Amino acid sequence: MRHTTVSSFVTELLSINAMAMALIVKDEVSNVHLLNDSWKLWYWKFSGTVVPDANWTDNLHGLCEFDSVEKFWRRLYGKYIFNHIKMPSMLTTGCDYSVFKSDIKPMWEDPSNKNGGRWLIKDNGLLDQYWMDILLSMIGGMYDPYNDNICGIVYNRRQYSKISIWISSCDTNIVNDIGSKLKHYLGTKEKFKFEKHSEFWKKKINSHKKMYLGQMTQTNV
């Protein structure tokens, strides 16, 4: 049974109960419930062809930013852009959604990301639900004392889709604490994999080298 639901997170965030009160600052002047950080929603559009790493950012688009509970719901689900925001599973295969702190780009080369890694969750039929649960826990600052190590969340829409929560450190204590809280908020005991960005890209580079060498061999035959 799931321990936590989207509705319970929303209730915590919008009602400013005992837990959320410690995580969200209320602006007394404007009566806006500010988040601890400003966040940005990104969309990576699949062009239909394989995109070289050097041109990857050409397909990356920033959609909107938010720094309060009110802006989050209005910007992501307000009427004026509602028709442009689909649930992740409705994206075209090959496209990505990501939400990162506003000063961090959703790419491993960003200084805040390059020495860290990601917790990976493979498609299990619950990724839309997981996306919302993780997103709300993330912007609500539910990973204390390591909220500063949370960079963002990525949804990769593929034949076998996946979600990953990116963190800035590979320190064992930080990684395990965030992973434990993540599983608790999702109400699951399934195994998640942690992957260092450096190891992932090393594998990718080696894969590209093998592909290139294979092509050269075929060309020379």
Coordinates of N, CA and C in Angstrom, one line a residue:
M1 N 0.8 -1.2 0.0 CA 0.0 0.0 0.0 C 0.9 1.2 0.0
R2 N 0.5 2.3 -0.7 CA 1.2 3.5 -0.8 C 1.1 4.3 0.5
H3 N 2.2 4.8 1.0 CA 2.1 5.5 2.3 C 1.7 7.0 2.0
T4 N 2.0 7.5 0.8 CA 1.9 8.9 0.5 C 1.2 9.1 -0.8
T5 N 0.3 10.0 -1.0 CA -0.3 10.3 -2.2 C -0.1 11.7 -2.6
V6 N -0.4 12.0 -3.9 CA -0.3 13.4 -4.4 C -1.2 14.3 -3.5
S7 N -2.4 13.9 -3.3 CA -3.3 14.7 -2.6 C -2.8 15.1 -1.2
S8 N -2.2 14.1 -0.5 CA -1.7 14.4 0.8 C -0.5 15.4 0.8
F9 N 0.3 15.3 -0.3 CA 1.4 16.3 -0.4 C 0.8 17.7 -0.7
V10 N -0.2 17.7 -1.6 CA -0.9 19.0 -1.9 C -1.5 19.6 -0.6
T11 N -2.1 18.8 0.1 CA -2.8 19.3 1.4 C -1.7 19.9 2.3
E12 N -0.6 19.2 2.4 CA 0.5 19.7 3.3 C 1.0 21.0 2.8
L13 N 1.2 21.1 1.4 CA 1.8 22.3 0.9 C 0.8 23.5 0.9
L14 N -0.5 23.2 0.6 CA -1.4 24.3 0.5 C -2.0 24.7 1.9
S15 N -2.1 23.8 2.8 CA -2.7 24.2 4.1 C -1.6 24.7 5.1
I16 N -0.3 24.5 4.7 CA 0.8 24.9 5.6 C 0.6 24.3 7.0
N17 N 0.6 22.9 7.0 CA 0.5 22.3 8.3 C 1.8 22.2 9.0
A18 N 1.9 21.5 10.0 CA 3.1 21.5 10.8 C 4.4 21.2 10.0
M19 N 4.3 20.2 9.2 CA 5.5 19.8 8.4 C 5.8 20.9 7.4
A20 N 4.8 21.3 6.6 CA 5.1 22.2 5.5 C 5.5 23.6 6.0
M21 N 5.0 23.9 7.2 CA 5.3 25.3 7.7 C 6.8 25.4 7.9
A22 N 7.5 24.3 8.2 CA 8.9 24.4 8.4 C 9.7 24.5 7.1
L23 N 8.9 24.2 6.0 CA 9.6 24.1 4.7 C 9.3 25.2 3.7
I24 N 8.2 25.9 4.0 CA 7.8 27.0 3.1 C 7.7 28.3 3.9
V25 N 8.2 29.4 3.2 CA 8.1 30.7 3.9 C 6.9 31.4 3.4
K26 N 6.2 32.0 4.3 CA 5.0 32.8 3.9 C 5.3 34.2 3.8
D27 N 5.1 34.8 2.6 CA 5.3 36.2 2.4 C 4.1 37.0 2.9
E28 N 4.3 37.7 4.1 CA 3.2 38.3 4.8 C 2.6 39.4 4.0
V29 N 3.4 40.1 3.1 CA 2.9 41.2 2.3 C 2.0 40.8 1.2
S30 N 2.4 39.8 0.4 CA 1.6 39.4 -0.7 C 0.8 38.2 -0.4
N31 N 0.9 37.6 0.8 CA 0.2 36.4 1.1 C 0.5 35.2 0.2
V32 N 1.7 35.2 -0.3 CA 2.1 34.1 -1.2 C 3.0 33.1 -0.4
H33 N 2.8 31.8 -0.6 CA 3.6 30.8 0.1 C 4.8 30.4 -0.7
L34 N 5.9 31.1 -0.3 CA 7.2 30.9 -1.1 C 7.8 29.5 -0.8
L35 N 8.4 29.0 -1.9 CA 9.2 27.7 -1.7 C 10.6 28.1 -1.3
N36 N 11.3 27.2 -0.8 CA 12.7 27.5 -0.4 C 13.6 27.8 -1.6
D37 N 13.2 27.3 -2.8 CA 14.0 27.6 -4.0 C 13.1 27.9 -5.2
S38 N 13.6 28.5 -6.2 CA 12.9 28.8 -7.4 C 13.2 27.6 -8.4
W39 N 12.2 27.2 -9.1 CA 12.3 26.0 -10.0 C 12.0 26.4 -11.4
K40 N 12.5 25.6 -12.3 CA 12.2 25.8 -13.8 C 11.8 24.5 -14.4
L41 N 10.7 24.5 -15.2 CA 10.2 23.4 -16.0 C 10.9 23.4 -17.4
W42 N 11.5 22.3 -17.8 CA 12.1 22.2 -19.1 C 11.4 21.1 -19.9
Y43 N 11.6 21.3 -21.2 CA 11.0 20.3 -22.1 C 12.1 20.0 -23.2
W44 N 12.4 18.8 -23.4 CA 13.3 18.4 -24.5 C 12.5 17.7 -25.5
K45 N 12.6 18.3 -26.7 CA 11.7 17.9 -27.8 C 12.5 17.0 -28.8
F46 N 12.0 15.8 -29.0 CA 12.6 14.8 -29.9 C 12.3 15.3 -31.3
S47 N 13.4 15.4 -32.1 CA 13.2 15.9 -33.5 C 12.9 14.9 -34.5
G48 N 13.0 13.6 -34.0 CA 12.7 12.5 -35.0 C 14.0 11.9 -35.5
T49 N 15.1 12.5 -35.2 CA 16.4 11.9 -35.7 C 17.3 11.9 -34.5
V50 N 18.4 11.1 -34.6 CA 19.4 11.1 -33.5 C 20.1 12.4 -33.5
V51 N 20.2 13.0 -32.3 CA 20.8 14.3 -32.1 C 22.2 14.1 -31.5
P52 N 23.2 14.7 -32.1 CA 24.6 14.6 -31.6 C 24.6 15.3 -30.2
D53 N 25.5 14.9 -29.3 CA 25.5 15.5 -28.0 C 25.8 17.0 -28.1
A54 N 26.6 17.4 -29.1 CA 26.9 18.8 -29.2 C 25.7 19.7 -29.5
N55 N 24.7 19.1 -30.1 CA 23.5 19.8 -30.5 C 22.3 19.5 -29.6
W56 N 22.5 18.8 -28.5 CA 21.5 18.4 -27.6 C 20.7 19.6 -27.1
T57 N 21.4 20.7 -26.7 CA 20.7 21.8 -26.1 C 19.8 22.6 -27.1
D58 N 20.0 22.3 -28.4 CA 19.2 23.0 -29.4 C 17.7 22.6 -29.2
N59 N 17.5 21.4 -28.7 CA 16.1 20.9 -28.6 C 15.6 21.1 -27.2
L60 N 16.4 21.8 -26.3 CA 16.0 22.0 -24.9 C 15.3 23.3 -24.7
H61 N 14.1 23.3 -24.2 CA 13.3 24.5 -24.1 C 12.8 24.7 -22.6
G62 N 13.1 25.9 -22.1 CA 12.6 26.3 -20.8 C 11.1 26.8 -20.9
L63 N 10.2 26.2 -20.2 CA 8.8 26.5 -20.3 C 8.3 27.6 -19.3
C64 N 8.7 27.4 -18.0 CA 8.2 28.4 -17.0 C 9.0 28.2 -15.7
E65 N 9.0 29.2 -14.9 CA 9.6 29.2 -13.6 C 8.6 29.5 -12.5
F66 N 8.8 29.0 -11.3 CA 7.9 29.2 -10.2 C 8.7 29.2 -8.9
D67 N 8.3 30.0 -7.9 CA 9.0 30.0 -6.6 C 8.0 30.0 -5.5
S68 N 6.7 29.7 -5.8 CA 5.7 29.7 -4.7 C 4.7 28.6 -5.0
V69 N 4.0 28.2 -4.0 CA 2.9 27.2 -4.2 C 1.9 27.6 -5.2
E70 N 1.5 28.9 -5.1 CA 0.5 29.5 -6.0 C 1.0 29.5 -7.4
K71 N 2.2 29.9 -7.6 CA 2.8 29.9 -9.0 C 2.9 28.5 -9.6
F72 N 3.3 27.6 -8.7 CA 3.4 26.2 -9.2 C 2.1 25.7 -9.8
W73 N 1.0 25.8 -9.1 CA -0.3 25.3 -9.7 C -0.7 26.2 -10.8
R74 N -0.5 27.5 -10.7 CA -1.0 28.3 -11.8 C -0.2 28.2 -13.1
R75 N 1.1 28.1 -12.9 CA 2.0 28.0 -14.1 C 1.9 26.6 -14.7
L76 N 1.8 25.6 -13.9 CA 1.8 24.2 -14.5 C 0.4 23.8 -14.9
Y77 N -0.6 24.3 -14.2 CA -1.9 23.8 -14.5 C -3.0 24.9 -14.7
G78 N -2.5 26.1 -14.8 CA -3.4 27.2 -15.1 C -4.0 27.1 -16.4
K79 N -5.2 27.7 -16.6 CA -5.9 27.6 -17.9 C -5.1 28.1 -19.1
Y80 N -4.3 29.1 -18.9 CA -3.6 29.7 -20.1 C -2.5 28.8 -20.6
I81 N -2.0 27.8 -19.9 CA -1.0 26.9 -20.5 C -1.4 25.4 -20.3
F82 N -2.6 25.2 -19.8 CA -3.0 23.8 -19.4 C -2.9 22.9 -20.6
N83 N -3.4 23.4 -21.8 CA -3.4 22.6 -23.0 C -2.0 22.2 -23.5
H84 N -1.0 22.9 -23.0 CA 0.4 22.7 -23.4 C 1.1 21.8 -22.5
I85 N 0.6 21.5 -21.3 CA 1.2 20.7 -20.3 C 0.5 19.3 -20.2
K86 N 1.2 18.3 -20.7 CA 0.6 16.9 -20.7 C 1.3 16.2 -19.5
M87 N 0.6 15.1 -19.1 CA 1.3 14.2 -18.1 C 2.4 13.6 -18.9
P88 N 3.5 13.2 -18.2 CA 4.7 12.7 -18.9 C 4.4 11.5 -19.8
S89 N 3.5 10.6 -19.4 CA 3.3 9.4 -20.3 C 2.6 9.8 -21.6
M90 N 2.1 11.0 -21.7 CA 1.4 11.4 -22.9 C 2.4 12.1 -23.9
L91 N 3.6 12.3 -23.5 CA 4.6 12.9 -24.4 C 4.9 12.0 -25.5
T92 N 5.4 12.6 -26.6 CA 5.9 11.8 -27.7 C 7.1 11.0 -27.3
T93 N 7.2 9.7 -27.7 CA 8.3 8.9 -27.4 C 9.6 9.6 -27.8
G94 N 10.6 9.7 -26.9 CA 11.8 10.3 -27.2 C 12.0 11.7 -26.5
C95 N 10.9 12.2 -26.0 CA 10.9 13.6 -25.4 C 11.1 13.4 -23.9
D96 N 11.5 14.6 -23.3 CA 11.7 14.6 -21.8 C 11.1 15.8 -21.2
Y97 N 10.6 15.6 -19.9 CA 10.3 16.7 -19.0 C 11.3 16.7 -17.9
S98 N 11.6 17.9 -17.4 CA 12.5 18.0 -16.3 C 12.1 19.2 -15.5
V99 N 12.3 19.2 -14.2 CA 12.1 20.3 -13.3 C 13.4 20.4 -12.4
F100 N 14.1 21.5 -12.6 CA 15.4 21.7 -11.8 C 15.3 23.1 -11.1
K101 N 16.1 23.2 -10.1 CA 16.3 24.5 -9.5 C 16.7 25.5 -10.6
S102 N 16.2 26.7 -10.5 CA 16.3 27.7 -11.6 C 17.8 28.0 -12.1
D103 N 18.7 27.8 -11.2 CA 20.1 28.1 -11.5 C 20.9 26.9 -12.0
I104 N 20.1 25.8 -12.2 CA 20.8 24.5 -12.6 C 20.1 24.0 -13.9
K105 N 20.9 23.7 -14.9 CA 20.4 23.2 -16.2 C 20.3 21.7 -16.1
P106 N 19.3 21.1 -16.8 CA 19.1 19.6 -16.7 C 20.1 18.9 -17.6
M107 N 21.4 19.1 -17.3 CA 22.4 18.4 -18.1 C 23.6 18.1 -17.2
W108 N 24.2 17.0 -17.4 CA 25.3 16.5 -16.4 C 26.4 17.5 -16.4
E109 N 26.7 18.3 -17.5 CA 27.8 19.2 -17.5 C 27.6 20.4 -16.6
D110 N 26.4 20.6 -16.1 CA 26.2 21.8 -15.2 C 27.1 21.5 -14.0
P111 N 27.7 22.6 -13.5 CA 28.6 22.5 -12.3 C 27.9 21.8 -11.1
S112 N 26.6 22.0 -11.0 CA 25.9 21.4 -9.8 C 25.6 20.0 -10.0
N113 N 25.7 19.5 -11.2 CA 25.4 18.1 -11.5 C 26.6 17.2 -11.7
K114 N 27.7 17.8 -12.3 CA 28.8 16.9 -12.8 C 29.4 16.0 -11.8
N115 N 29.4 16.4 -10.5 CA 30.1 15.5 -9.5 C 29.0 14.6 -8.8
G116 N 27.8 14.7 -9.3 CA 26.7 13.9 -8.6 C 26.3 12.7 -9.4
G117 N 25.0 12.4 -9.2 CA 24.4 11.2 -9.9 C 22.9 11.3 -9.8
R118 N 22.3 10.2 -10.0 CA 20.8 10.1 -10.1 C 20.3 8.8 -9.6
W119 N 19.2 8.9 -8.9 CA 18.4 7.7 -8.5 C 17.5 7.4 -9.7
L120 N 17.5 6.2 -10.2 CA 16.8 5.8 -11.4 C 15.6 4.9 -11.0
I121 N 14.4 5.2 -11.6 CA 13.2 4.5 -11.4 C 12.7 4.0 -12.8
K122 N 12.7 2.8 -13.0 CA 12.2 2.3 -14.3 C 10.7 2.2 -14.4
D123 N 10.2 2.1 -15.6 CA 8.7 2.1 -15.8 C 8.1 0.9 -15.1
N124 N 7.1 1.2 -14.2 CA 6.4 0.1 -13.6 C 4.9 0.4 -13.6
G125 N 4.5 1.3 -14.5 CA 3.0 1.6 -14.7 C 2.6 2.7 -13.8
L126 N 3.5 3.2 -12.9 CA 3.1 4.2 -11.9 C 3.9 5.5 -12.1
L127 N 4.6 5.7 -13.3 CA 5.5 6.8 -13.4 C 4.8 8.2 -13.4
D128 N 3.6 8.3 -13.9 CA 2.9 9.6 -13.8 C 2.7 9.9 -12.4
Q129 N 2.2 9.0 -11.6 CA 2.0 9.2 -10.2 C 3.3 9.5 -9.5
Y130 N 4.3 8.7 -9.8 CA 5.7 9.0 -9.2 C 6.2 10.4 -9.5
W131 N 6.0 10.8 -10.8 CA 6.4 12.1 -11.2 C 5.9 13.2 -10.3
M132 N 4.6 13.1 -10.1 CA 3.9 14.1 -9.2 C 4.4 14.0 -7.8
D133 N 4.4 12.8 -7.3 CA 4.8 12.6 -5.9 C 6.3 13.1 -5.6
I134 N 7.2 12.8 -6.5 CA 8.6 13.2 -6.4 C 8.7 14.7 -6.5
L135 N 8.0 15.2 -7.5 CA 8.0 16.7 -7.8 C 7.6 17.5 -6.6
L136 N 6.5 17.1 -6.0 CA 5.9 17.8 -4.9 C 6.8 17.6 -3.6
S137 N 7.4 16.5 -3.4 CA 8.3 16.3 -2.3 C 9.6 17.1 -2.5
M138 N 10.0 17.2 -3.7 CA 11.2 17.9 -4.0 C 11.1 19.4 -3.8
I139 N 10.0 20.0 -4.4 CA 9.9 21.5 -4.3 C 9.4 21.8 -2.9
G140 N 8.8 20.9 -2.2 CA 8.4 21.1 -0.8 C 9.5 20.9 0.2
G141 N 10.7 20.6 -0.2 CA 11.8 20.5 0.7 C 11.7 19.4 1.7
M142 N 11.3 18.2 1.2 CA 11.1 17.0 2.1 C 12.3 16.1 2.2
Y143 N 13.5 16.6 1.8 CA 14.7 15.8 1.9 C 15.7 16.3 2.9
D144 N 15.2 17.0 3.9 CA 16.1 17.6 4.9 C 16.9 16.4 5.6
P145 N 18.2 16.6 5.9 CA 19.0 17.8 5.8 C 19.7 18.0 4.5
Y146 N 19.3 17.3 3.4 CA 20.0 17.3 2.2 C 19.2 18.0 1.0
N147 N 18.3 18.9 1.4 CA 17.6 19.6 0.3 C 18.5 20.4 -0.6
D148 N 19.6 20.9 -0.1 CA 20.6 21.6 -1.0 C 21.2 20.7 -2.0
N149 N 21.2 19.4 -1.8 CA 21.8 18.5 -2.7 C 20.9 18.0 -3.8
I150 N 19.6 18.4 -3.7 CA 18.6 18.0 -4.7 C 18.7 19.0 -5.8
C151 N 19.0 18.5 -7.0 CA 19.1 19.3 -8.2 C 17.8 19.4 -9.0
G152 N 17.2 18.2 -9.3 CA 16.0 18.2 -10.1 C 15.5 16.8 -10.4
I153 N 14.5 16.8 -11.2 CA 13.9 15.5 -11.6 C 13.7 15.4 -13.1
V154 N 13.9 14.3 -13.7 CA 13.8 14.1 -15.1 C 12.9 12.9 -15.4
Y155 N 12.0 13.1 -16.4 CA 11.2 12.0 -16.9 C 11.6 11.8 -18.4
N156 N 12.1 10.7 -18.7 CA 12.5 10.3 -20.1 C 11.4 9.4 -20.7
R157 N 10.7 10.0 -21.7 CA 9.6 9.2 -22.3 C 10.3 8.4 -23.4
R158 N 10.3 7.1 -23.2 CA 10.9 6.1 -24.1 C 10.1 4.9 -24.3
Q159 N 10.5 3.9 -25.1 CA 9.8 2.7 -25.1 C 9.7 2.1 -23.7
Y160 N 10.8 2.2 -23.0 CA 10.9 1.8 -21.6 C 11.2 3.1 -20.8
S161 N 10.2 3.9 -20.4 CA 10.4 5.2 -19.8 C 11.0 5.0 -18.4
K162 N 11.6 6.2 -17.9 CA 12.2 6.2 -16.6 C 12.1 7.6 -16.0
I163 N 12.2 7.6 -14.7 CA 12.3 8.8 -13.9 C 13.6 8.8 -13.2
S164 N 14.2 10.0 -13.1 CA 15.4 10.0 -12.2 C 15.4 11.3 -11.4
I165 N 15.9 11.2 -10.2 CA 16.0 12.4 -9.3 C 17.5 12.7 -9.2
W166 N 17.9 13.8 -9.6 CA 19.4 14.2 -9.7 C 19.8 14.8 -8.4
I167 N 21.0 14.4 -7.9 CA 21.6 15.0 -6.7 C 23.0 15.4 -7.0
S168 N 23.5 16.4 -6.2 CA 24.8 17.0 -6.5 C 26.0 16.3 -6.0
S169 N 25.8 15.3 -5.2 CA 26.8 14.6 -4.5 C 26.7 13.1 -4.6
C170 N 27.8 12.4 -4.6 CA 27.8 10.9 -4.6 C 28.3 10.4 -3.2
D171 N 28.3 11.3 -2.2 CA 28.6 10.9 -0.9 C 27.6 9.8 -0.4
T172 N 28.1 8.7 0.1 CA 27.2 7.6 0.5 C 26.1 7.9 1.4
N173 N 26.4 8.7 2.4 CA 25.4 9.1 3.4 C 24.3 9.9 2.8
I174 N 24.7 10.8 1.9 CA 23.7 11.7 1.2 C 22.8 10.9 0.3
V175 N 23.5 10.1 -0.5 CA 22.8 9.2 -1.5 C 21.8 8.3 -0.9
N176 N 22.2 7.6 0.2 CA 21.3 6.6 0.9 C 20.2 7.3 1.6
D177 N 20.5 8.5 2.2 CA 19.4 9.2 2.9 C 18.3 9.7 2.0
I178 N 18.7 10.2 0.8 CA 17.8 10.7 -0.2 C 17.0 9.5 -0.8
G179 N 17.7 8.4 -1.1 CA 17.1 7.2 -1.6 C 16.1 6.6 -0.7
S180 N 16.4 6.6 0.6 CA 15.5 6.1 1.6 C 14.2 6.9 1.7
K181 N 14.4 8.2 1.7 CA 13.2 9.1 1.8 C 12.4 9.0 0.6
L182 N 13.0 8.9 -0.6 CA 12.3 8.8 -1.9 C 11.4 7.5 -1.9
K183 N 11.9 6.4 -1.4 CA 11.1 5.2 -1.4 C 10.0 5.3 -0.4
H184 N 10.3 6.0 0.7 CA 9.2 6.2 1.7 C 8.1 7.0 1.2
Y185 N 8.4 8.1 0.5 CA 7.4 9.0 0.0 C 6.6 8.3 -1.1
L186 N 7.2 7.4 -1.9 CA 6.5 6.7 -2.9 C 5.8 5.5 -2.4
G187 N 6.0 5.1 -1.1 CA 5.3 4.0 -0.5 C 5.7 2.7 -1.2
T188 N 6.9 2.5 -1.6 CA 7.3 1.3 -2.3 C 8.6 0.7 -1.7
K189 N 8.7 -0.6 -1.9 CA 9.9 -1.3 -1.4 C 10.7 -1.8 -2.6
E190 N 10.3 -1.4 -3.8 CA 11.0 -1.9 -5.0 C 12.5 -1.3 -5.0
K191 N 13.4 -2.0 -5.7 CA 14.7 -1.5 -5.7 C 15.0 -0.5 -6.8
F192 N 15.6 0.6 -6.4 CA 16.0 1.7 -7.3 C 17.5 1.6 -7.4
K193 N 18.0 2.1 -8.6 CA 19.4 2.1 -8.9 C 20.0 3.5 -8.8
F194 N 21.1 3.6 -8.1 CA 21.8 4.9 -8.1 C 23.0 4.8 -9.1
E195 N 23.1 5.9 -9.9 CA 24.1 5.9 -11.0 C 24.9 7.2 -11.0
K196 N 26.2 7.2 -10.9 CA 27.0 8.4 -11.0 C 27.0 8.9 -12.4
H197 N 26.9 10.2 -12.5 CA 26.9 10.8 -13.9 C 28.2 10.5 -14.6
S198 N 29.3 10.5 -13.9 CA 30.6 10.2 -14.5 C 30.7 8.8 -15.1
E199 N 30.1 7.9 -14.4 CA 30.1 6.5 -14.8 C 29.2 6.3 -16.0
F200 N 28.0 7.0 -16.0 CA 27.1 6.9 -17.1 C 27.7 7.4 -18.4
W201 N 28.3 8.6 -18.3 CA 28.9 9.2 -19.5 C 30.2 8.5 -20.0
K202 N 30.9 7.8 -19.1 CA 32.0 7.0 -19.5 C 31.6 5.9 -20.3
K203 N 30.5 5.2 -19.9 CA 29.9 4.1 -20.6 C 29.4 4.6 -22.0
K204 N 28.8 5.8 -22.0 CA 28.2 6.3 -23.3 C 29.3 6.6 -24.3
I205 N 30.4 7.3 -23.8 CA 31.5 7.6 -24.6 C 32.2 6.3 -25.2
N206 N 32.4 5.3 -24.3 CA 32.9 4.0 -24.8 C 32.0 3.4 -25.8
S207 N 30.7 3.5 -25.6 CA 29.8 2.9 -26.6 C 29.9 3.6 -27.9
H208 N 30.0 5.0 -27.9 CA 30.2 5.7 -29.1 C 31.5 5.3 -29.9
K209 N 32.5 5.1 -29.1 CA 33.8 4.7 -29.6 C 33.7 3.4 -30.3
K210 N 33.0 2.4 -29.7 CA 32.9 1.1 -30.2 C 32.1 1.2 -31.5
M211 N 31.0 2.0 -31.5 CA 30.2 2.2 -32.7 C 31.0 2.8 -33.9
Y212 N 31.8 3.8 -33.5 CA 32.6 4.4 -34.5 C 33.7 3.5 -35.1
L213 N 34.3 2.7 -34.2 CA 35.3 1.7 -34.7 C 34.7 0.6 -35.5
G214 N 33.5 0.3 -35.2 CA 32.7 -0.7 -35.9 C 32.4 -0.2 -37.3
Q215 N 32.0 1.0 -37.4 CA 31.8 1.6 -38.7 C 33.0 1.7 -39.6
M216 N 34.2 2.1 -38.9 CA 35.4 2.2 -39.6 C 35.8 0.8 -40.2
T217 N 35.6 -0.2 -39.4 CA 36.0 -1.6 -39.8 C 35.1 -2.0 -41.0
Q218 N 33.9 -1.7 -40.9 CA 33.0 -2.1 -42.0 C 33.3 -1.3 -43.3
T219 N 33.7 0.0 -43.1 CA 34.1 0.8 -44.3 C 35.4 0.3 -44.9
N220 N 36.3 -0.3 -44.1 CA 37.6 -0.7 -44.7 C 37.5 -2.1 -45.3
V221 N 36.5 -2.8 -45.0 CA 36.4 -4.2 -45.5 C 36.2 -4.2 -47.0

